Short mmCIF file of C-alpha atoms in Angstrom, two decimals:
data_model
loop_
_atom_site.label_atom_id
_atom_site.label_comp_id
_atom_site.label_asym_id
_atom_site.label_seq_id
_atom_site.Cartn_x
_atom_site.Cartn_y
_atom_site.Cartn_z
CA MET A 1 -146.72 158.55 -33.25
CA ASN A 2 -146.33 158.43 -36.82
CA GLY A 3 -143.70 160.14 -39.28
CA PHE A 4 -140.95 157.26 -39.08
CA LYS A 5 -140.69 155.68 -42.06
CA LYS A 6 -140.76 159.44 -43.56
CA GLU A 7 -138.53 160.97 -41.15
CA LEU A 8 -136.01 158.07 -42.11
CA THR A 9 -136.43 157.99 -45.90
CA GLN A 10 -136.30 161.70 -46.61
CA ASN A 11 -134.73 163.52 -43.94
CA ILE A 12 -131.82 160.88 -42.27
CA LEU A 13 -130.45 158.05 -44.62
CA PRO A 14 -130.67 161.29 -47.63
CA PHE A 15 -127.58 163.18 -45.69
CA TRP A 16 -125.42 160.06 -46.18
CA ILE A 17 -126.27 158.90 -49.28
CA ASP A 18 -125.91 163.05 -50.83
CA LYS A 19 -123.61 164.49 -48.30
CA MET A 20 -120.98 161.60 -46.88
CA GLN A 21 -119.72 159.12 -49.88
CA ASP A 22 -116.37 159.72 -50.43
CA ALA A 23 -116.05 159.71 -54.11
CA GLU A 24 -112.29 160.29 -54.14
CA TYR A 25 -110.84 157.93 -51.66
CA GLY A 26 -113.79 155.80 -51.19
CA GLY A 27 -116.36 154.83 -47.88
CA PHE A 28 -117.50 157.89 -46.81
CA TYR A 29 -115.75 161.25 -45.45
CA GLY A 30 -114.85 161.31 -41.78
CA ARG A 31 -116.78 164.48 -40.28
CA ILE A 32 -119.46 167.00 -41.23
CA ASP A 33 -119.02 169.59 -38.38
CA GLY A 34 -121.55 171.19 -36.43
CA ASN A 35 -122.31 173.87 -38.31
CA ASP A 36 -122.85 171.35 -41.69
CA ARG A 37 -119.18 172.32 -43.01
CA LEU A 38 -117.83 169.21 -44.55
CA HIS A 39 -113.69 168.19 -43.61
CA LYS A 40 -112.74 165.89 -46.17
CA ASN A 41 -109.50 165.08 -44.96
CA ALA A 42 -111.63 164.22 -41.15
CA ASN A 43 -110.11 160.73 -40.48
CA LYS A 44 -111.49 157.84 -40.72
CA GLY A 45 -113.33 155.85 -37.77
CA SER A 46 -114.56 152.26 -37.18
CA VAL A 47 -117.81 152.99 -34.76
CA LEU A 48 -118.57 155.58 -38.02
CA ASN A 49 -118.53 153.39 -41.03
CA ALA A 50 -119.26 149.79 -38.88
CA ARG A 51 -122.91 152.00 -37.98
CA ILE A 52 -123.11 152.54 -41.38
CA LEU A 53 -123.15 149.37 -42.75
CA TRP A 54 -125.58 148.28 -40.00
CA THR A 55 -128.19 150.91 -40.88
CA PHE A 56 -127.96 151.11 -44.26
CA SER A 57 -128.30 147.39 -44.33
CA ALA A 58 -131.17 146.90 -42.16
CA ALA A 59 -132.84 149.71 -44.01
CA TYR A 60 -132.65 147.45 -47.39
CA ARG A 61 -133.84 144.42 -45.32
CA ILE A 62 -136.89 146.42 -43.75
CA LEU A 63 -137.64 148.57 -46.76
CA LYS A 64 -135.96 146.78 -50.29
CA ASP A 65 -135.22 150.26 -51.71
CA GLU A 66 -131.87 149.04 -53.62
CA GLU A 67 -130.26 152.46 -53.09
CA TYR A 68 -129.46 151.28 -49.77
CA LEU A 69 -127.86 148.09 -50.29
CA ASP A 70 -125.75 150.52 -53.00
CA VAL A 71 -124.55 152.24 -50.08
CA ALA A 72 -124.71 149.15 -47.66
CA THR A 73 -122.42 147.04 -50.30
CA ARG A 74 -119.86 150.77 -49.97
CA ALA A 75 -119.60 150.44 -47.02
CA TYR A 76 -118.75 146.95 -46.49
CA ASP A 77 -116.20 146.29 -49.03
CA TYR A 78 -114.82 149.53 -47.72
CA ILE A 79 -114.45 147.97 -43.82
CA LYS A 80 -113.54 144.97 -45.40
CA GLN A 81 -110.65 146.25 -47.81
CA TYR A 82 -109.26 149.28 -45.32
CA PHE A 83 -110.06 148.66 -41.66
CA LEU A 84 -110.03 144.46 -41.17
CA ASP A 85 -106.90 144.16 -39.94
CA LYS A 86 -105.86 140.82 -41.98
CA LYS A 87 -102.03 140.06 -40.43
CA PHE A 88 -103.66 140.26 -36.40
CA GLY A 89 -107.17 140.12 -36.78
CA GLY A 90 -109.93 142.68 -35.90
CA VAL A 91 -110.63 145.99 -37.05
CA TYR A 92 -108.06 149.44 -36.22
CA TRP A 93 -109.81 151.68 -34.53
CA GLU A 94 -109.20 154.90 -37.00
CA LEU A 95 -108.09 155.40 -40.42
CA ASP A 96 -107.25 158.54 -41.56
CA TYR A 97 -108.81 160.33 -44.78
CA LYS A 98 -106.97 158.18 -47.64
CA GLY A 99 -107.52 154.85 -45.73
CA ASN A 100 -103.99 154.00 -44.08
CA PRO A 101 -104.24 153.17 -40.39
CA ALA A 102 -104.05 155.67 -38.10
CA ASN A 103 -104.81 154.26 -34.54
CA THR A 104 -104.46 150.29 -35.18
CA LYS A 105 -105.53 150.20 -30.89
CA LYS A 106 -107.60 147.30 -31.00
CA GLN A 107 -111.13 148.76 -28.93
CA VAL A 108 -113.60 145.88 -28.01
CA TYR A 109 -116.06 147.98 -28.44
CA ALA A 110 -115.40 148.68 -32.59
CA GLN A 111 -115.07 145.20 -32.77
CA GLY A 112 -118.90 144.25 -31.52
CA PHE A 113 -119.89 147.39 -34.06
CA ALA A 114 -118.29 145.16 -36.84
CA LEU A 115 -119.86 142.08 -36.22
CA TYR A 116 -123.16 144.25 -35.68
CA GLY A 117 -122.84 145.40 -39.06
CA PHE A 118 -121.19 142.00 -40.56
CA SER A 119 -124.25 140.03 -39.25
CA GLU A 120 -127.21 142.56 -40.51
CA TYR A 121 -125.23 142.74 -43.91
CA TYR A 122 -126.11 139.28 -43.79
CA ARG A 123 -129.18 139.43 -42.97
CA ALA A 124 -129.72 142.02 -45.51
CA THR A 125 -128.40 140.17 -47.98
CA GLY A 126 -127.62 136.46 -47.36
CA ASN A 127 -123.79 136.78 -48.20
CA GLN A 128 -121.71 134.19 -46.75
CA GLU A 129 -118.41 135.98 -46.44
CA ALA A 130 -120.27 138.64 -44.39
CA LEU A 131 -121.64 135.91 -41.68
CA ASP A 132 -118.16 134.42 -42.15
CA LEU A 133 -116.69 137.94 -40.74
CA ALA A 134 -119.12 137.83 -38.34
CA ILE A 135 -118.38 134.43 -36.51
CA GLU A 136 -114.54 135.52 -36.73
CA LEU A 137 -114.81 138.78 -34.62
CA PHE A 138 -117.19 136.90 -32.15
CA HIS A 139 -114.00 133.90 -31.87
CA LEU A 140 -111.81 136.72 -31.55
CA ILE A 141 -113.69 138.82 -29.14
CA GLU A 142 -114.11 135.84 -27.02
CA LYS A 143 -110.56 134.85 -26.80
CA TYR A 144 -109.71 138.35 -25.50
CA LYS A 145 -112.55 137.75 -22.49
CA ASP A 146 -111.40 138.18 -18.77
CA LYS A 147 -111.52 134.48 -18.45
CA LYS A 148 -110.74 134.94 -14.10
CA TYR A 149 -113.70 137.38 -13.66
CA GLY A 150 -115.75 137.03 -16.98
CA GLY A 151 -117.04 140.51 -19.32
CA TYR A 152 -114.61 141.89 -21.96
CA PHE A 153 -111.58 144.08 -21.05
CA GLU A 154 -111.93 147.77 -23.08
CA ALA A 155 -109.12 147.93 -25.69
CA PHE A 156 -105.98 145.73 -26.76
CA THR A 157 -102.86 147.33 -28.95
CA ARG A 158 -102.95 146.25 -31.95
CA GLU A 159 -101.53 142.71 -31.67
CA TRP A 160 -104.00 142.10 -28.88
CA GLN A 161 -101.53 143.03 -25.92
CA PRO A 162 -102.21 144.75 -22.67
CA ILE A 163 -102.88 148.49 -23.44
CA GLU A 164 -101.97 151.54 -21.21
CA ASP A 165 -104.75 153.86 -22.42
CA MET A 166 -108.23 151.61 -22.74
CA ARG A 167 -110.55 154.69 -22.80
CA LEU A 168 -112.97 154.53 -25.53
CA SER A 169 -113.40 158.45 -25.59
CA GLU A 170 -111.55 161.55 -23.95
CA LYS A 171 -114.66 161.81 -21.54
CA ASP A 172 -114.53 158.20 -20.29
CA ALA A 173 -112.62 156.82 -17.42
CA ASN A 174 -109.30 154.71 -17.94
CA GLU A 175 -110.73 151.58 -16.59
CA LYS A 176 -110.52 148.04 -17.20
CA LYS A 177 -114.08 147.23 -18.12
CA SER A 178 -117.43 149.85 -18.76
CA MET A 179 -121.25 149.11 -19.21
CA ASN A 180 -121.18 151.05 -22.77
CA THR A 181 -119.01 147.93 -24.18
CA HIS A 182 -120.53 145.02 -22.56
CA LEU A 183 -123.79 146.72 -23.85
CA HIS A 184 -122.50 146.88 -27.46
CA ILE A 185 -121.29 143.25 -27.35
CA LEU A 186 -124.89 142.43 -26.15
CA GLU A 187 -126.56 143.80 -29.08
CA PRO A 188 -124.51 142.65 -31.99
CA TYR A 189 -124.51 138.69 -30.07
CA THR A 190 -128.02 139.22 -30.20
CA ASN A 191 -128.30 140.14 -34.03
CA LEU A 192 -125.00 137.18 -34.60
CA LEU A 193 -127.76 134.70 -33.20
CA ARG A 194 -130.65 135.04 -34.90
CA VAL A 195 -128.46 133.87 -38.21
CA TRP A 196 -125.80 131.81 -36.10
CA ASP A 197 -127.64 128.94 -34.10
CA ASN A 198 -124.44 127.99 -31.84
CA GLU A 199 -123.63 126.85 -28.62
CA GLU A 200 -120.83 129.10 -27.67
CA LEU A 201 -122.76 131.90 -28.78
CA LYS A 202 -125.77 131.33 -26.44
CA LYS A 203 -123.15 130.48 -23.98
CA ALA A 204 -121.68 133.87 -24.14
CA GLN A 205 -124.81 135.73 -24.35
CA ARG A 206 -126.50 133.92 -20.93
CA GLU A 207 -123.22 134.85 -19.42
CA LEU A 208 -123.40 138.60 -20.80
CA ILE A 209 -126.98 138.79 -19.73
CA LEU A 210 -126.14 137.89 -16.25
CA ILE A 211 -122.85 140.22 -16.19
CA PHE A 212 -125.65 142.68 -16.37
CA SER A 213 -128.28 141.93 -13.77
CA ASP A 214 -125.90 140.37 -11.08
CA LYS A 215 -122.53 143.18 -11.87
CA ILE A 216 -123.81 146.08 -14.13
CA LEU A 217 -127.25 146.85 -12.73
CA ASN A 218 -127.11 148.36 -9.21
CA ASN A 219 -129.87 146.65 -7.53
CA ASN A 220 -130.78 149.21 -5.38
CA THR A 221 -131.57 152.24 -7.62
CA PHE A 222 -131.82 149.76 -10.77
CA HIS A 223 -129.74 152.22 -12.50
CA GLN A 224 -126.55 150.44 -14.40
CA GLU A 225 -123.12 151.77 -12.66
CA LEU A 226 -120.66 152.65 -15.74
CA PHE A 227 -116.90 151.72 -15.15
CA PHE A 228 -115.42 148.67 -12.93
CA GLY A 229 -112.38 147.39 -12.18
CA GLU A 230 -111.22 144.10 -13.60
CA ASP A 231 -112.58 142.14 -10.56
CA TRP A 232 -115.82 144.26 -11.15
CA ALA A 233 -115.09 146.50 -8.28
CA VAL A 234 -117.54 150.15 -9.33
CA ARG A 235 -115.17 153.05 -10.29
CA SER A 236 -117.81 155.63 -10.97
CA SER A 237 -120.79 157.09 -9.28
CA ALA A 238 -122.74 158.54 -12.33
CA ILE A 239 -126.11 157.64 -14.13
CA SER A 240 -126.29 157.77 -17.57
CA TYR A 241 -129.69 158.13 -18.31
CA GLY A 242 -130.31 157.27 -21.95
CA HIS A 243 -127.93 154.20 -21.29
CA ASP A 244 -130.03 153.30 -19.03
CA ILE A 245 -133.57 153.26 -21.20
CA GLU A 246 -131.10 152.23 -24.30
CA ALA A 247 -130.01 149.12 -21.93
CA SER A 248 -133.68 148.46 -21.25
CA TRP A 249 -134.62 146.96 -24.02
CA LEU A 250 -131.69 145.35 -25.85
CA LEU A 251 -131.24 143.80 -22.77
CA TYR A 252 -134.86 142.07 -23.47
CA GLU A 253 -134.16 141.70 -26.56
CA ALA A 254 -131.15 139.91 -25.87
CA ALA A 255 -132.99 137.51 -23.83
CA GLU A 256 -135.59 137.35 -26.18
CA VAL A 257 -133.55 136.61 -29.22
CA LEU A 258 -131.44 134.04 -26.80
CA GLY A 259 -135.26 131.99 -26.16
CA ASP A 260 -134.93 131.01 -22.43
CA LYS A 261 -138.05 131.43 -20.99
CA ASP A 262 -137.07 131.41 -16.97
CA LEU A 263 -134.58 134.16 -18.02
CA LEU A 264 -137.16 136.16 -20.49
CA ASP A 265 -139.52 136.45 -17.38
CA LYS A 266 -136.70 137.85 -14.81
CA ILE A 267 -134.96 140.09 -17.67
CA ARG A 268 -138.94 141.79 -18.42
CA GLN A 269 -139.45 142.39 -15.22
CA LEU A 270 -135.77 144.02 -15.09
CA SER A 271 -135.95 145.61 -18.03
CA LEU A 272 -139.34 147.35 -16.43
CA LYS A 273 -137.38 149.05 -13.13
CA ILE A 274 -134.53 150.16 -15.42
CA ALA A 275 -136.69 151.96 -17.87
CA ASP A 276 -138.66 153.32 -14.47
CA ALA A 277 -135.18 154.64 -12.95
CA ALA A 278 -134.40 156.05 -16.17
CA SER A 279 -137.47 157.89 -16.15
CA GLU A 280 -135.72 159.55 -13.77
CA GLY A 281 -134.45 162.26 -16.45
CA LEU A 282 -137.72 162.62 -17.85
CA VAL A 283 -138.07 167.06 -18.00
CA ALA A 284 -140.72 168.87 -17.85
CA ASP A 285 -140.55 169.64 -22.20
CA GLY A 286 -140.90 165.74 -22.77
CA SER A 287 -136.87 164.98 -23.37
CA MET A 288 -134.64 163.43 -21.59
CA ILE A 289 -131.29 164.30 -20.42
CA TYR A 290 -128.17 162.99 -20.44
CA GLU A 291 -126.48 162.67 -16.77
CA LYS A 292 -126.27 162.97 -13.34
CA ASP A 293 -122.78 162.85 -10.71
CA ARG A 294 -123.16 163.13 -7.13
CA ASP A 295 -122.74 167.08 -7.61
CA HIS A 296 -123.49 168.26 -11.12
CA THR A 297 -126.45 167.30 -13.15
CA ASP A 298 -126.24 167.47 -17.45
CA ARG A 299 -129.46 168.97 -18.59
CA GLU A 300 -128.24 168.47 -21.82
CA ARG A 301 -130.78 166.59 -24.30
CA HIS A 302 -128.79 164.27 -26.48
CA TRP A 303 -129.79 162.99 -29.76
CA TRP A 304 -129.29 159.54 -29.40
CA VAL A 305 -130.66 159.87 -25.63
CA GLN A 306 -134.11 160.58 -27.51
CA ALA A 307 -133.72 157.87 -30.03
CA GLU A 308 -133.27 155.41 -27.20
CA ALA A 309 -135.74 156.84 -24.72
CA VAL A 310 -138.44 156.26 -28.04
CA VAL A 311 -138.20 152.52 -28.30
CA GLY A 312 -137.21 151.50 -25.01
CA TYR A 313 -140.27 153.30 -23.14
CA MET A 314 -142.32 151.34 -26.36
CA TYR A 315 -140.49 147.97 -25.12
CA ALA A 316 -141.93 149.38 -21.68
CA CYS A 317 -145.30 149.38 -23.12
CA LYS A 318 -145.74 146.41 -24.34
CA ASN A 319 -143.59 144.03 -21.69
CA SER A 320 -146.16 146.13 -18.65
CA ARG A 321 -149.29 147.02 -21.52
CA GLU A 322 -148.90 150.36 -19.19
CA ILE A 323 -149.92 153.21 -21.47
CA SER A 324 -147.55 155.65 -19.84
CA TYR A 325 -144.83 154.17 -21.48
CA LYS A 326 -145.79 154.94 -24.35
CA GLU A 327 -148.05 157.94 -23.22
CA LYS A 328 -143.71 159.23 -22.56
CA ALA A 329 -142.56 157.94 -25.88
CA ALA A 330 -144.83 160.22 -27.73
CA ARG A 331 -143.90 163.25 -26.06
CA ILE A 332 -140.10 162.42 -26.66
CA TRP A 333 -140.98 162.17 -30.25
CA HIS A 334 -142.71 165.07 -30.29
CA TYR A 335 -139.53 166.73 -28.90
CA ILE A 336 -137.29 165.36 -31.84
CA GLN A 337 -139.14 165.98 -34.22
CA ASN A 338 -139.35 169.86 -32.95
CA GLN A 339 -136.36 170.42 -31.51
CA ILE A 340 -133.99 167.26 -32.65
CA THR A 341 -134.33 167.23 -36.60
CA ASP A 342 -132.78 169.30 -38.96
CA LYS A 343 -135.38 169.82 -41.51
CA HIS A 344 -133.22 172.47 -43.55
CA ASN A 345 -129.82 170.86 -43.87
CA GLY A 346 -131.25 167.23 -43.22
CA GLU A 347 -130.07 164.56 -40.27
CA TRP A 348 -130.17 165.48 -36.86
CA ILE A 349 -128.50 167.84 -34.31
CA TRP A 350 -126.25 166.72 -31.31
CA SER A 351 -128.16 168.43 -28.76
CA ARG A 352 -130.00 171.20 -27.44
CA LEU A 353 -127.91 172.91 -24.87
CA GLU A 354 -129.77 173.57 -21.28
CA ASP A 355 -130.91 176.98 -22.37
CA GLY A 356 -132.33 175.55 -25.44
CA LYS A 357 -129.87 176.78 -27.75
CA VAL A 358 -128.84 174.02 -30.50
CA ASN A 359 -125.27 172.44 -29.76
CA GLN A 360 -122.60 173.71 -32.68
CA LYS A 361 -120.44 172.50 -31.48
CA ASP A 362 -120.37 169.06 -31.73
CA ASP A 363 -120.33 167.15 -34.95
CA LYS A 364 -123.54 166.38 -37.48
CA ALA A 365 -121.91 163.40 -38.45
CA GLY A 366 -118.61 162.34 -37.05
CA PHE A 367 -116.65 159.45 -34.93
CA TRP A 368 -119.73 159.27 -32.71
CA LYS A 369 -122.76 161.15 -34.66
CA CYS A 370 -123.97 158.19 -37.11
CA PRO A 371 -126.86 157.08 -38.61
CA TYR A 372 -127.70 154.20 -36.17
CA HIS A 373 -129.33 155.86 -33.17
CA ASN A 374 -131.76 157.67 -35.73
CA SER A 375 -132.50 155.23 -38.07
CA ARG A 376 -132.72 152.22 -35.28
CA ILE A 377 -135.59 154.42 -33.37
CA CYS A 378 -137.52 154.26 -36.90
CA LEU A 379 -137.12 150.65 -38.11
CA GLU A 380 -137.81 149.59 -35.14
CA MET A 381 -141.40 151.41 -34.91
CA ILE A 382 -142.14 150.25 -38.29
CA GLU A 383 -141.05 146.76 -37.87
CA HIS A 384 -141.55 146.06 -34.75
CA PHE A 385 -144.66 148.49 -33.70
CA GLY A 386 -145.87 148.57 -37.43
CA MET A 387 -145.92 152.43 -37.06
CA GLU A 388 -144.84 154.23 -40.00
#
């Protein structure tokens, strides 16, 4: 397997540098649709901007290209000026194209990604303010966690009060807790722990890892449950293959950075079982399908699922020394290069539909289509597996 550095530096990052920087209102445009049309007046999402911050910070830290630092700093400054709520703390969910708050709810998922971006910017630059902002968000997330049953609620009002609609997106269940939000609190806490040796953070991270092993993971199937009531009662029946394979390596990474040998040994074995369960989503062309419920299988091939699968199987190979996992990763990377990358317009398409056609209904860049999953596969392969 190779071509990761080329894909990152010649296809993914140039798209965001050349097409998404908003020269008029600052920061980045909110949307380029599936037909590669720019929507200058689209709203700007906190998750997109935080993921841009993480991506270009990580790219600069690893590749040392000053242009990446400029873009990371642009994202950092914009988030700090427009997304941070100076009165109640945390980041807004959504701004209009001019930078005015459009949706002021506090989605915990978004706080996690802002923390992820700030902590990576600190890793890349040593900017103390960025670390302070990450720590501030950590304390805020912990302040509003569930003290009775453990874990994190999905969302709050701007003032951090209970909110009726807690959904992350329209396709999600309106439940108080989700696998997805917990996975994307685990991930930034891991990154913060790399640069901030703090006992409260270590305690929160250990609790979070155990929530995955004891509550989120189905210990019969080794798939993750997706939605939960406040008391961790399971409220869904779907299987998300992409989230399974993503969790398999993010959980291992979290335990590794935490540095608890016994817990790491436990999670290493568990992560392999999760990767094996996710393999049920692999199909004949080497790719991974989206998800399965009791009466329906969604066979769409999403860009992010393929990206996380390559990294997940490479970690599984490292942890098991079984070459079959690397072979799975290689087949998925081959599929990505031939079916998901857009060699003409840059970046990656959202997905291939079950019939193989390009999905042009969903965005090329937008609220959920960010440079994070696909940049991260390239950066992980370069930094941790020595594959350029």
